[in-house]
Short mmCIF file of C-alpha atoms in Angstrom, two decimals:
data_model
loop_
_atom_site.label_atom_id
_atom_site.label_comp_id
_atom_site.label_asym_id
_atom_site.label_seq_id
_atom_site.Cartn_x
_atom_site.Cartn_y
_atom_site.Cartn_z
CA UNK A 7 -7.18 14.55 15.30
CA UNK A 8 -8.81 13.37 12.12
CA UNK A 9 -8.31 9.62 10.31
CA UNK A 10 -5.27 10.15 8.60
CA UNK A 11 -3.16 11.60 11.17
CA UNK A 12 -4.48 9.06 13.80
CA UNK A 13 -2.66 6.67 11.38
CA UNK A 14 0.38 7.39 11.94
CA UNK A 15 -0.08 7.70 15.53
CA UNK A 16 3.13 5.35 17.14
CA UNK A 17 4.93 5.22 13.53
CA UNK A 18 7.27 8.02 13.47
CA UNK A 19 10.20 5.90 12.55
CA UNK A 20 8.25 3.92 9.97
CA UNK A 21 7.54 8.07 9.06
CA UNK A 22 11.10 9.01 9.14
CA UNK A 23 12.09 6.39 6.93
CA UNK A 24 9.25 7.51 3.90
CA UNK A 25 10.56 11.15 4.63
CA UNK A 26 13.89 10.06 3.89
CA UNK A 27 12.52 7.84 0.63
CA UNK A 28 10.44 10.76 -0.58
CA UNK A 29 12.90 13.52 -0.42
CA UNK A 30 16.16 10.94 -2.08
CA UNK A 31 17.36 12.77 -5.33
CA UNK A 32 17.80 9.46 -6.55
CA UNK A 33 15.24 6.73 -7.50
CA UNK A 34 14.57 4.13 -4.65
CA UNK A 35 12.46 1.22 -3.82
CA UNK A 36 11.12 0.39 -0.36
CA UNK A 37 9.03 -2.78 0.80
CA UNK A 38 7.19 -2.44 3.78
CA UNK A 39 6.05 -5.57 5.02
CA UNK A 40 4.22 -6.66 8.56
CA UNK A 41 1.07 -8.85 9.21
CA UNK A 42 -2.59 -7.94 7.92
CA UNK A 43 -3.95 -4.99 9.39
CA UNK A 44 -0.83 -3.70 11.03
CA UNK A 45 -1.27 -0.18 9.19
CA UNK A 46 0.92 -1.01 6.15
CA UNK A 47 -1.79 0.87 3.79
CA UNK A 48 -1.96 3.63 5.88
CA UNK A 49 1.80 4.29 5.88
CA UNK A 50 1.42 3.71 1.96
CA UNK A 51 -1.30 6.44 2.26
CA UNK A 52 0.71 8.59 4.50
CA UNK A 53 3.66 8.49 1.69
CA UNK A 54 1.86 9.48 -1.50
CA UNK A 55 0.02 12.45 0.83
CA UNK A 56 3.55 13.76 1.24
CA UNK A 57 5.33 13.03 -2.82
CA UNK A 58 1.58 14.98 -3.26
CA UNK A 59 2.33 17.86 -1.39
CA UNK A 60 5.81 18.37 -3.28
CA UNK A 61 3.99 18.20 -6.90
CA UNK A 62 4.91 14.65 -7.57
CA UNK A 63 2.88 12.34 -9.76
CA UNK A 64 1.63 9.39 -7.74
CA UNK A 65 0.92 6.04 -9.50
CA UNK A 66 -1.14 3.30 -7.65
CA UNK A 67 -2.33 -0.37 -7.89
CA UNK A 68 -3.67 -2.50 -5.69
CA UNK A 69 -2.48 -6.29 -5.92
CA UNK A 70 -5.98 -8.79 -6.23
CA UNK A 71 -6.25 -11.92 -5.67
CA UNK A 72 -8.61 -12.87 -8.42
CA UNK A 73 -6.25 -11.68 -10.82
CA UNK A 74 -3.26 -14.06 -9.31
CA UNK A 75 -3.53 -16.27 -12.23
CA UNK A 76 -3.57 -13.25 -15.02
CA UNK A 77 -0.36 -12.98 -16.50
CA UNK A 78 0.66 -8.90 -16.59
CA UNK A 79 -2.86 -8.07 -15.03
CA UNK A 80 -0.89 -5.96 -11.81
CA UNK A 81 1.20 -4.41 -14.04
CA UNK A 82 -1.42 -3.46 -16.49
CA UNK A 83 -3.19 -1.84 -13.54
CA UNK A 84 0.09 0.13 -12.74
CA UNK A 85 1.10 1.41 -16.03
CA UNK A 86 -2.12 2.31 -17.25
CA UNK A 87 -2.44 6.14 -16.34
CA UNK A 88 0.49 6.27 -17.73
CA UNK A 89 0.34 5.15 -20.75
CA UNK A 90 -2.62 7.05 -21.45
CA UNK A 91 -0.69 10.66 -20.32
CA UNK A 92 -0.51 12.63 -23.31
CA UNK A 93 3.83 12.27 -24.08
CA UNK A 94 3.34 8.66 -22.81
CA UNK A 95 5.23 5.86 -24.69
CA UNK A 96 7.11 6.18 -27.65
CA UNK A 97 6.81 4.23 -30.68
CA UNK A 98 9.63 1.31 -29.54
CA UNK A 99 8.23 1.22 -25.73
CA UNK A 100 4.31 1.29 -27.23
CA UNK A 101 5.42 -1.96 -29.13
CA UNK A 102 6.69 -3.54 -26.31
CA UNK A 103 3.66 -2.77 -23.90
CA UNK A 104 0.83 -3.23 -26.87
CA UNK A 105 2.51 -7.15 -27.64
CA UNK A 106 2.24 -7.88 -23.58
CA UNK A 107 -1.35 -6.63 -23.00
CA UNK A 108 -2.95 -8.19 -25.92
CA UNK A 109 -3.09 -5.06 -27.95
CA UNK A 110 -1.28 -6.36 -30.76
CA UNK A 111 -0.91 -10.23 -31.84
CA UNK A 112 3.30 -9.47 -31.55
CA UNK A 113 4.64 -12.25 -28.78
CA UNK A 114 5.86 -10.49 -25.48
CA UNK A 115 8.91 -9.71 -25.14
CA UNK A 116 10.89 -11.06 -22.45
CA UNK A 117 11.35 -10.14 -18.70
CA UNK A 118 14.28 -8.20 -19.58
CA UNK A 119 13.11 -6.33 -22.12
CA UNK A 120 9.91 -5.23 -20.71
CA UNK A 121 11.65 -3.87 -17.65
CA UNK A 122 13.87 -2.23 -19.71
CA UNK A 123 10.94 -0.50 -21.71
CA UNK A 124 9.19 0.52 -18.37
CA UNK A 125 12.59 2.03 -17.17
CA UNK A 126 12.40 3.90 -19.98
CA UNK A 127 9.21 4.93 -19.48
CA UNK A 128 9.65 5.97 -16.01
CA UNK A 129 12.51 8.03 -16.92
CA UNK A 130 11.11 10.08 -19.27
CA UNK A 131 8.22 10.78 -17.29
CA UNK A 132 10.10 11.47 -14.39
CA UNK A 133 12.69 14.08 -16.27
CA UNK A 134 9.27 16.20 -16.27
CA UNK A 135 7.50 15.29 -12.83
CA UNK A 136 8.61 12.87 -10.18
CA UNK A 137 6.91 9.77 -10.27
CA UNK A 138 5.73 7.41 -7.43
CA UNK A 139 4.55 3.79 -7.98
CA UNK A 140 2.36 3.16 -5.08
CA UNK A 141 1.79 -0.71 -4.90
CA UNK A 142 -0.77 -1.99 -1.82
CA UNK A 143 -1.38 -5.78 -1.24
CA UNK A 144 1.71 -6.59 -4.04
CA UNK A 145 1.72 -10.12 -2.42
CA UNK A 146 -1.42 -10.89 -5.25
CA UNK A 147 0.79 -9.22 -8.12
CA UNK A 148 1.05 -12.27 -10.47
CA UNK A 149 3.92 -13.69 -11.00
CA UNK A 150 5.39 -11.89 -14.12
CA UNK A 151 3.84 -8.76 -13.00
CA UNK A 152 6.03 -9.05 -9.82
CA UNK A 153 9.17 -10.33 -12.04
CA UNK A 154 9.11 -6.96 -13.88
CA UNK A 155 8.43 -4.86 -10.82
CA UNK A 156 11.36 -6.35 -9.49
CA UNK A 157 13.50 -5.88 -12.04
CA UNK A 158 12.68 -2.02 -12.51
CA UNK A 159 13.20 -1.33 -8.83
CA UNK A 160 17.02 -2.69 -8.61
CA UNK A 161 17.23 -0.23 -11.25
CA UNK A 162 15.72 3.39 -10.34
CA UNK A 163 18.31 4.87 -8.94
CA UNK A 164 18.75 5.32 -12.80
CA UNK A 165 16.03 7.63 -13.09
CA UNK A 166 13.75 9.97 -10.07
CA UNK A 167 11.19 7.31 -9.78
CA UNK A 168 10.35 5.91 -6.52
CA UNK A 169 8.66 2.46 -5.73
CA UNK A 170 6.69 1.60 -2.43
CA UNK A 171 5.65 -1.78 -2.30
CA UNK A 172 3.38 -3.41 0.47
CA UNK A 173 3.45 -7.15 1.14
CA UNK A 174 2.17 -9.31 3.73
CA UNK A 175 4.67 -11.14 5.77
CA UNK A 176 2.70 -14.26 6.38
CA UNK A 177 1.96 -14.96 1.78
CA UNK A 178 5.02 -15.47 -0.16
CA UNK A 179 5.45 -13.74 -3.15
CA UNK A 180 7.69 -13.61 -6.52
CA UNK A 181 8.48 -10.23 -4.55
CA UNK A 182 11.66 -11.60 -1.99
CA UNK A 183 13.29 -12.70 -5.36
CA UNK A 184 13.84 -8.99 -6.23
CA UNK A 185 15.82 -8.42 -2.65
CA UNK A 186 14.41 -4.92 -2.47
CA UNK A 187 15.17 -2.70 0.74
CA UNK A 188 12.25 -3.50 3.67
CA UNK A 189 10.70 -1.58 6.47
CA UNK A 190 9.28 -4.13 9.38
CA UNK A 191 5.94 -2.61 10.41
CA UNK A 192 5.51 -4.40 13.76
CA UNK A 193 2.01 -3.46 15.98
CA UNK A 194 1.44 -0.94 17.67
CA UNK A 195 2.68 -0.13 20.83
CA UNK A 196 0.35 -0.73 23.54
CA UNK A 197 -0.07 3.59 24.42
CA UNK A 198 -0.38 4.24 20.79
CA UNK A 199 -3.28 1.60 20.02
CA UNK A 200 -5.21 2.88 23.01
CA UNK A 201 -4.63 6.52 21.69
CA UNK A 202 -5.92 5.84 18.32
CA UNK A 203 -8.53 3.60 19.77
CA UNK A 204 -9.91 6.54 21.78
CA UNK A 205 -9.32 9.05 19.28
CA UNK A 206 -11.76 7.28 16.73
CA UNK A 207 -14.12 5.41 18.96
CA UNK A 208 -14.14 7.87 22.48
CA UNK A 209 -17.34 5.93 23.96
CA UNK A 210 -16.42 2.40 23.97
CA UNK A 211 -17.93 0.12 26.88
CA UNK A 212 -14.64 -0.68 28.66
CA UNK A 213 -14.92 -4.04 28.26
CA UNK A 214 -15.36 -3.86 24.92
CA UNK A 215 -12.09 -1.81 24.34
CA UNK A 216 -10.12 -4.29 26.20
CA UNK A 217 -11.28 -6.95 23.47
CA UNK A 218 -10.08 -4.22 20.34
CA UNK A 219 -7.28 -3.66 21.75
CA UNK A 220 -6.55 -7.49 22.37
CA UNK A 221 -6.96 -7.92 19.11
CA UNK A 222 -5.52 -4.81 17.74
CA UNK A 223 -2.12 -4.96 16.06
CA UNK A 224 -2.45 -1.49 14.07
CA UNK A 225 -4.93 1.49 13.04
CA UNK A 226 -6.27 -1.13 10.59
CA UNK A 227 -6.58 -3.53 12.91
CA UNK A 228 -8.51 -0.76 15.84
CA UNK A 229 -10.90 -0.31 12.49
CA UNK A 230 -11.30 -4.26 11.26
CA UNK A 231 -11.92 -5.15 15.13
CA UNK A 232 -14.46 -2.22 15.79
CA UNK A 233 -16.09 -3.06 12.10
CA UNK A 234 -18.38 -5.69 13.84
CA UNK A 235 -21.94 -6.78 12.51
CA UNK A 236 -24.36 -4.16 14.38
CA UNK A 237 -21.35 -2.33 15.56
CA UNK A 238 -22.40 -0.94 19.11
CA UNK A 239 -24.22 1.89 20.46
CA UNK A 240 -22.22 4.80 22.08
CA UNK A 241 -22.56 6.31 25.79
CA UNK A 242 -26.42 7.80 25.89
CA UNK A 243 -24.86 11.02 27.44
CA UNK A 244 -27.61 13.21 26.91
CA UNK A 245 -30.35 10.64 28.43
CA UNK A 246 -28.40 11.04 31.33
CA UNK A 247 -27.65 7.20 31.61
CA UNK A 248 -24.70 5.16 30.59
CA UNK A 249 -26.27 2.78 27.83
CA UNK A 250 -24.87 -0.42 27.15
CA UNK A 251 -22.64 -1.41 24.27
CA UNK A 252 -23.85 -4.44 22.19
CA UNK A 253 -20.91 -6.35 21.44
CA UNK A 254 -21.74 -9.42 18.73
CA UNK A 255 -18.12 -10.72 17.29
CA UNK A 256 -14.45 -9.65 17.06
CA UNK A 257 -12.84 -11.00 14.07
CA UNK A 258 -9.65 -13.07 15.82
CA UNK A 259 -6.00 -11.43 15.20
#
């Protein structure tokens, strides 16, 4: 069992509910929100892997923090492979997106209006290819970036695009304005951390797996806790002796 399957180990009705997202004839948003290193990534991972496999065209941005401040910065980010996909905007949307990213001296238009040009956008796009907007860590959108986001996904049921959007639960965001449909990722039950726990790292000290899985609350977790400074040295098998691990810190949960 490689990395990305391991991932979903223990999330088959987070799964079902992408499945059902990624195979809606009709545009949809989804939020899935849960506590750092619960596995939200990985189920954002596990849904563009599957629009992939059907020929869609997947779209994604991660949120940063350094760019909290930056007004349009996240959605810069998100609408720039498209914009530069040959049929991209048309002269009226091109306006509209040039005046908000400083490519003309034009003041930006208004919430409103910008959503409405990236609806646009995202229609005609997806009347050729379905589209996914894949947004990780959308908590550190800025604020207008977030606004607009918002407004486009009460909307795209209008059009085939779909919008995945992961937040954590513990930073507010501009994002619970929108009210957009949510998926609770919760951590991982206790058999399916200690699968994926085994499954990645099979020759853990026992004591030292306790502690992981202590600390554990999804795949990301398993891989934060285990990414300790000087790590730890595995069973010495083949010496014929039972070596032993070298644990230095475990990051708390």
């Amino acid at each position: 069992m490689g990395p990305l399957e391991t991932t979903t180990v223990g999330r088959d009705a987070e799964c079902a509910r992408l499945s059902a997202l990624v195979t809606a004839t009709e545009g949809q948003p989804l939020v899935i929100q849960g506590e750092a290193g619960v596995g939200k990534s990985a189920l954002l991972d596990h849904a563009a892997q599957e629009v992939l496999e059907q020929g869609h065209l997947v779209v994604r941005a991660v949120g940063v923090e350094a760019e909290l401040e930056l007004p349009f910065a996240g959605l810069h980010q998100l609408l720039y492979p498209l914009l530069q996909r040959s049929g991209g905007p048309n002269p009226d949307q091109s306006v509209v997106f040039d005046a908000v990213f400083g490519r003309s001296e034009d003041e930006p238009s208004s919430i409103r209006a910008l959503g409405i040009a990236v609806l646009d956008l995202l229609a005609d796009m997806s009347s050729e290819q379905p589209v996914m907007l894949v947004i990780d860590d959308g908590h550190w959108f800025d604020a207008p970036s977030a606004d607009v986001c918002g407004f486009v996904a009460r909307r795209m049921r209008s059009c085939r695009a779909k919008m995945v959007i992961a937040l954590r639960a513990d930073v507010t965001s501009r994002w619970e304005a929108a009210r957009l449909p949510e998926l609770q990722v919760e951590a991982l039950p206790d058999a399916a951390a200690r699968e994926v726990l085994d499954t990645r790292h099979p020759h853990l000290d026992p004591e030292i797996r306790s502690v992981m899985l202590d600390c554990a609350r999804g795949s990301a977790g398993i891989d934060r806790a285990f990414q300790v400074r000087g790590g730890y040295r595995p069973a010495a098998r083949d010496r014929g002796r039972r070596s032993s691990a070298r644990y230095l810190s475990v990051p708390s949960p």
